[in-house]
Amino acid sequence: MNSIKWVWQYIRPYLFGWSWASIMVVAVALLNIVTPYVGGLIVDNVIYNGESDLLLPLLGLMLLGTFVRTILRYTYQIKFERIGQNALYQIREDLYTKLQELDFTFFNTTRVGDIMARMTGDTDAIRHAIAWLYFNVLDNIVLFVSALIVLSTIEWRLTLALLIVTPFIALFTILLSIKANGAFYEIRESFAKLNSMVEENIGGNKVVKAFANEAYEEQKFDVRNEGFKKANMDSVNISKTYLPVLETLAGFMAVISVGLGGFFVLNGMMSVGNLVAFNGLIWMLNTPMRNVGGYMNDMQRFITATYKIREMLNTKPLIPVNQKKSIQEMRGEVEFQNVSFAFADEPEHFVLSHISFRAEPGETIGILGETGSGKSTLVNMISRFFDPTEGRVLIDGEDARRWNVLDLRKQIAIVMQDVFLFSDTIKGNISYGKPSAEFEDIEQVARVADASQFIEKMPERYETYLGERGSGLSGGQRQRLSLARGLIKHPKILILDDTTSAVDMETEVKIQKGMKDVSRDTTTFIIANRISSVKNADQILIMSKGEIIERGQHEELLARKGSYYDIYQEQLGQSEVEEEEDEDGSSTD
Amino acid sequence: MAQVQTDTDKKLDKKMSAKNIKRVLTYLKPYRMKITILFLVILLSNIIMILGPYLTSIVIDQSIPNQDARQLTWIIVLYAVATLINGWASRYRLYNITLLGQDVLRDMRSDLFIHMQKLSFAFFDSQPHGKILIRVVNYINNLSNILSSGLINVLSDILSIIVTLAIMLAIDVRLTLYSLILMPVLFVATMIIKNKQRAAYDELSAKQANLNAYIHESIAGIKTTQSYTRESMNYDIFSDVSNQQREAYMKAVKAQDMLSPIVQNIATITISFIYFAGIRGLGVDVSTGILIAFVGYVNNFWNPIINVGNFYNSLVSGAVYLERVFEMMDVKPQIQDAPDAYEMPPVKGEVVFRDVTFGYTEEQNIFEHLSFHVKPGETIALVGPTGAGKSTITNLISRFYDIKDGAILVDGMDIRDVKVQSLRKEIGVMLQDTFIFSGTIMENIRYGNLEASPWDIVDAARVVRAHEFIQDLKNGYRTVVQERGSTLSAGQRQLISFARTLLADPKVLILDEATSSIDTQTEILLQEGLDRLLEGRTAFIVAHRLSTIRNSDRIFYIGDKKILESGSHEELMKKKGHYYNLYRTQSKLLKKV
């Protein structure tokens, strides 16, 4: 019932069309009864009674009835399909909107294939219910009710006797719906699993091939493929217990009608003509009974689908998007006040603890640290992809939580570690965050990111298409495109999360020089593993296990001879030795 | 913008062909015994369906006029038994038709998946992944009904059409001809609708694929979208793609639903005509009883025709999906084993490039006449500007792409002569982008060697210094990571990927920017493991870090479609060429404060 109430909100806008179409369903169901009736009139009146002048009018009536009926039926079918599509469209939109609101925590724990299954398979089950199931049920109800009325007028005792079967039919239908519910849930779960497995296989095709693990993948696939089949068979195993019983019970209505009716006639309680008429109409009572099981299955599928969709629509994003705070020009001051953070699923394990620092507008902050020490999590908090568990993040002196998320993010560009490029042109990818960007702008940032050279060499230059995830480009090339994408926003805060790891040092220096010109007033955060990337920063933070263990400028840190110094020495490494052999020694400052 | 590629509609180039139908039949062939039995069972229940009215007519014509209560009782018993048998038949039919359909789907999907494993990088790189996914998962599901219940029902329908037609002919030839008079009209109407419907479904499947691809990419790229606050624009694109799907659907349904009214009207016109002809003469002289029976048969005749028409309907729409599936099955893998390819025996690790020319496209070459010889156990560092083709060289060794000219030999064997899988088993590649599968950390490392024991896995993790962070995780090695390992940092993913490669124990090792996201402290620790890893193996290393490069036996400086310089660090420094410049710049950059 909840499911129906929920789906009703998507139908309500089309209430007028829906009502008309429903009326048409009733009309068609009644006309369905009229046509055989006219056929009967022809036989009785024209053929047996020889009233041949009635032939043409009756034939005309039959033709007209069929014509009107088929037209009405076509009209309402299309109407329901249209309403179904409109509802489907709206549900998909709502899901898509929700998708965009949900936070990183949700995406880190939900499989892509699972979301896909909701947005495709589940929405389709709902469409089926609106566009097909509803009018068929209505049609059958009309049929059943009119059958009851008509049959009762012919012989009410026999009709009553037939109804003995109905409680059994109701019982089995209810049993079926209880059992079937779980089975349909399993079907859609195993479908989502199959979907996810194939999705991963496609995404990881390079790794699969590199390890020549095709056979293993096929094995994994077989499990999912068989699992999906099994879920379907489990459902049919339930159906096969109940549906044939329903079918047989419906069949027994005809047996009772002939048998009991026959005895009624023998005992003079009923005329032969009435028995013939009664039998001719028994299908009207029969058909709905036969169909009820199938409809119940569809109904369960619909309920399961709405359940999954509503679950996603009801997920509350941890970072609410719709907060009102008037857009203000950001200066780019960032301050962390004693910030600690733990993921919701591991509340006792702090990824960051007691982080405090302050970045003035236009400053550059370098962040260095071990793998997994929380560097990315730290910068993600500036864009509010996560909110601190303890402490505060202040942007321009204002708690980030009080900023409107969209306004905040509009002024921050984050160039992520995992470069995701869209299946779009290079131009489209660079201007992703600013679709209105002028071409000159695009060219300029591509130059700054040192990407223009390789772009110019591509077959269609800026119009070249990239595959999903930018496959076909080298890691360094992808990083530079992603950097250009960040720069074109001309953000107040720029976050570079290991952006140049796959770029050689020479290029990196070139990029850094170029960036100085375009982002002079931009507060910049650079996460890197190379000293060269961060050494010109106004402040360098060294992180370890979620804490800042050293901070300061390059020289201060070197003088301290702590871990920064160690890293520096290691990276400088052998080049020291080289310097001694170096004859002209011009590089020694 | 972003929708452009998800918006390109691939039109089917081929007409719906008999070849495809034949191909479908090959999937049904293994189940022909089952299909035959099913067919017989359906026939049985059809006979029972006819039995009902027959028994009823006996009751009315004989039992009642004769006041024969005994006969009536027997008939009721017979009727009840027939109904029970019919119940059993419908149970049998329901179960077995579903089983058949599921079996065929499973087989077909499995074939498609296995074929997909053979397809080369280019296939995956050239289209949105959502479009591949929809074929393997959704399209195949769409075929379910056609291949099971649809097909069998249509067989029994065709049978009853033939039987009915025979009875009609036996009764009266002229009336039979009268009842077929509108057949050509039906035929023409069906053809017109079919053409419309096929075009509409073709469009629908393309729009559906676009929509799925867009949804898929939206989910996969959500973090980027949110960072760049592109939500509202994406929403507009999505609305557009979604709307196109809706309109295409409506167009398809409008065409499809047309068939049934046409058939019903034609049927009614025919029946009217028979009444008219029968009653008003028209050269037919039949008794009233026969006329009534005949009309009954005409009714019996049209019902299966409506069913066949509906089946044809779904066949036309299903064919579009089927063709997309077959289209993918027909994509030729670019890398194929030669017919006489042999298993590569365990190798020592000698790698030779002989005059190799290669380019990803016809026009542009990445390398021309590239030759080098790497001895077993040598470590080669590949350096040079980004995009010069360092990764390409490593891709060629694993035969991810075939070269245009020349030859690549491993231990003297041309890699095109051996089975691709056996070649790749000998070569361990650590790719630039690490891919983590959903599952436990343990399973992810085991991916490198499926036979590895848990101890081997922990050992490998220790060597690459992944053990420390794994132990810190909530469930250690049994921690479940989601697809693409989004809960791990890039460096952690690289370490896992590293352990995976180590576990594979290859003779030829390729490290493509394998440590770019790993911090220096971890890398120092890792170095030890790396040394152990490199021992006794031929290795190609693409890296930017000087220390890694320096320690290698030889350095290839790649540029200008060839190797510009090669030699040990010392040799190349003396040469004062490209490498010298690169090296000097780097140290200078580091030292300059």
CSV table of N, CA and C in Angstrom, one decimal, chain A residues 20 47 81 122 130-131 180 187 209 233 255-256 261 289 311 317 350 378 404 432 531 533 549 551 565 581:
chain,number,residue,atom,x,y,z
A,20,TRP,N,-9.6,9.5,-17.4
A,20,TRP,CA,-10.3,9.2,-18.7
A,20,TRP,C,-9.9,7.8,-19.2
A,47,ILE,N,-30.5,-16.5,-37.6
A,47,ILE,CA,-30.4,-17.9,-38.2
A,47,ILE,C,-31.6,-18.8,-37.8
A,81,GLU,N,0.8,4.1,-21.4
A,81,GLU,CA,2.3,4.1,-21.7
A,81,GLU,C,2.9,5.5,-21.5
A,122,ASP,N,14.9,-1.5,-11.9
A,122,ASP,CA,13.9,-1.2,-10.9
A,122,ASP,C,12.9,-0.1,-11.4
A,130,ILE,N,2.6,0.7,-13.9
A,130,ILE,CA,1.8,1.9,-14.2
A,130,ILE,C,1.2,1.7,-15.6
A,131,ALA,N,2.0,1.3,-16.6
A,131,ALA,CA,1.6,1.3,-18.0
A,131,ALA,C,0.9,0.0,-18.4
A,180,ALA,N,6.5,-15.0,-2.8
A,180,ALA,CA,7.2,-14.5,-4.0
A,180,ALA,C,8.0,-13.2,-3.7
A,187,ILE,N,16.1,-12.0,-6.9
A,187,ILE,CA,16.3,-11.8,-8.4
A,187,ILE,C,17.0,-10.4,-8.6
A,209,LYS,N,43.9,-8.6,-18.4
A,209,LYS,CA,44.8,-9.1,-19.5
A,209,LYS,C,46.2,-9.1,-19.0
A,233,MET,N,15.0,-19.2,-11.2
A,233,MET,CA,14.4,-20.5,-11.0
A,233,MET,C,13.7,-20.6,-9.6
A,255,VAL,N,-16.2,-26.8,-14.6
A,255,VAL,CA,-16.6,-28.1,-14.3
A,255,VAL,C,-17.9,-28.0,-13.4
A,256,ILE,N,-17.8,-27.2,-12.4
A,256,ILE,CA,-19.0,-27.0,-11.5
A,256,ILE,C,-20.2,-26.5,-12.3
A,261,GLY,N,-24.8,-27.4,-12.9
A,261,GLY,CA,-25.9,-26.9,-13.8
A,261,GLY,C,-26.7,-28.0,-14.5
A,289,MET,N,-9.7,-15.0,-12.6
A,289,MET,CA,-9.2,-16.0,-11.6
A,289,MET,C,-7.8,-16.6,-12.1
A,311,GLU,N,14.5,3.6,-1.0
A,311,GLU,CA,15.6,3.6,-0.1
A,311,GLU,C,16.7,4.5,-0.5
A,317,PRO,N,22.0,12.8,2.5
A,317,PRO,CA,23.4,13.1,2.4
A,317,PRO,C,24.0,13.7,3.7
A,350,PHE,N,40.7,7.3,14.0
A,350,PHE,CA,40.9,8.6,13.5
A,350,PHE,C,41.8,8.7,12.4
A,378,LEU,N,42.4,15.4,4.3
A,378,LEU,CA,42.5,16.8,4.8
A,378,LEU,C,42.0,17.8,3.7
A,404,ASN,N,27.2,27.7,1.8
A,404,ASN,CA,26.5,26.9,0.9
A,404,ASN,C,27.5,26.1,0.1
A,432,TYR,N,35.1,21.4,-18.4
A,432,TYR,CA,34.1,20.7,-17.6
A,432,TYR,C,33.5,21.6,-16.5
A,531,ILE,N,60.0,16.5,-3.2
A,531,ILE,CA,60.4,17.8,-2.5
A,531,ILE,C,60.2,18.9,-3.6
A,533,SER,N,58.2,19.5,-5.7
A,533,SER,CA,56.9,20.1,-5.9
A,533,SER,C,56.5,21.1,-4.9
A,549,ILE,N,53.5,16.4,11.7
A,549,ILE,CA,54.7,16.2,12.6
A,549,ILE,C,55.7,17.3,12.5
A,551,ARG,N,56.4,21.3,10.4
A,551,ARG,CA,55.9,22.3,9.5
A,551,ARG,C,56.9,23.5,9.4
A,565,TYR,N,64.1,16.6,6.1
A,565,TYR,CA,65.5,16.6,5.7
A,565,TYR,C,65.8,15.2,5.2
A,581,GLU,N,81.7,14.8,-9.3
A,581,GLU,CA,82.3,14.5,-10.5
A,581,GLU,C,82.1,15.6,-11.6
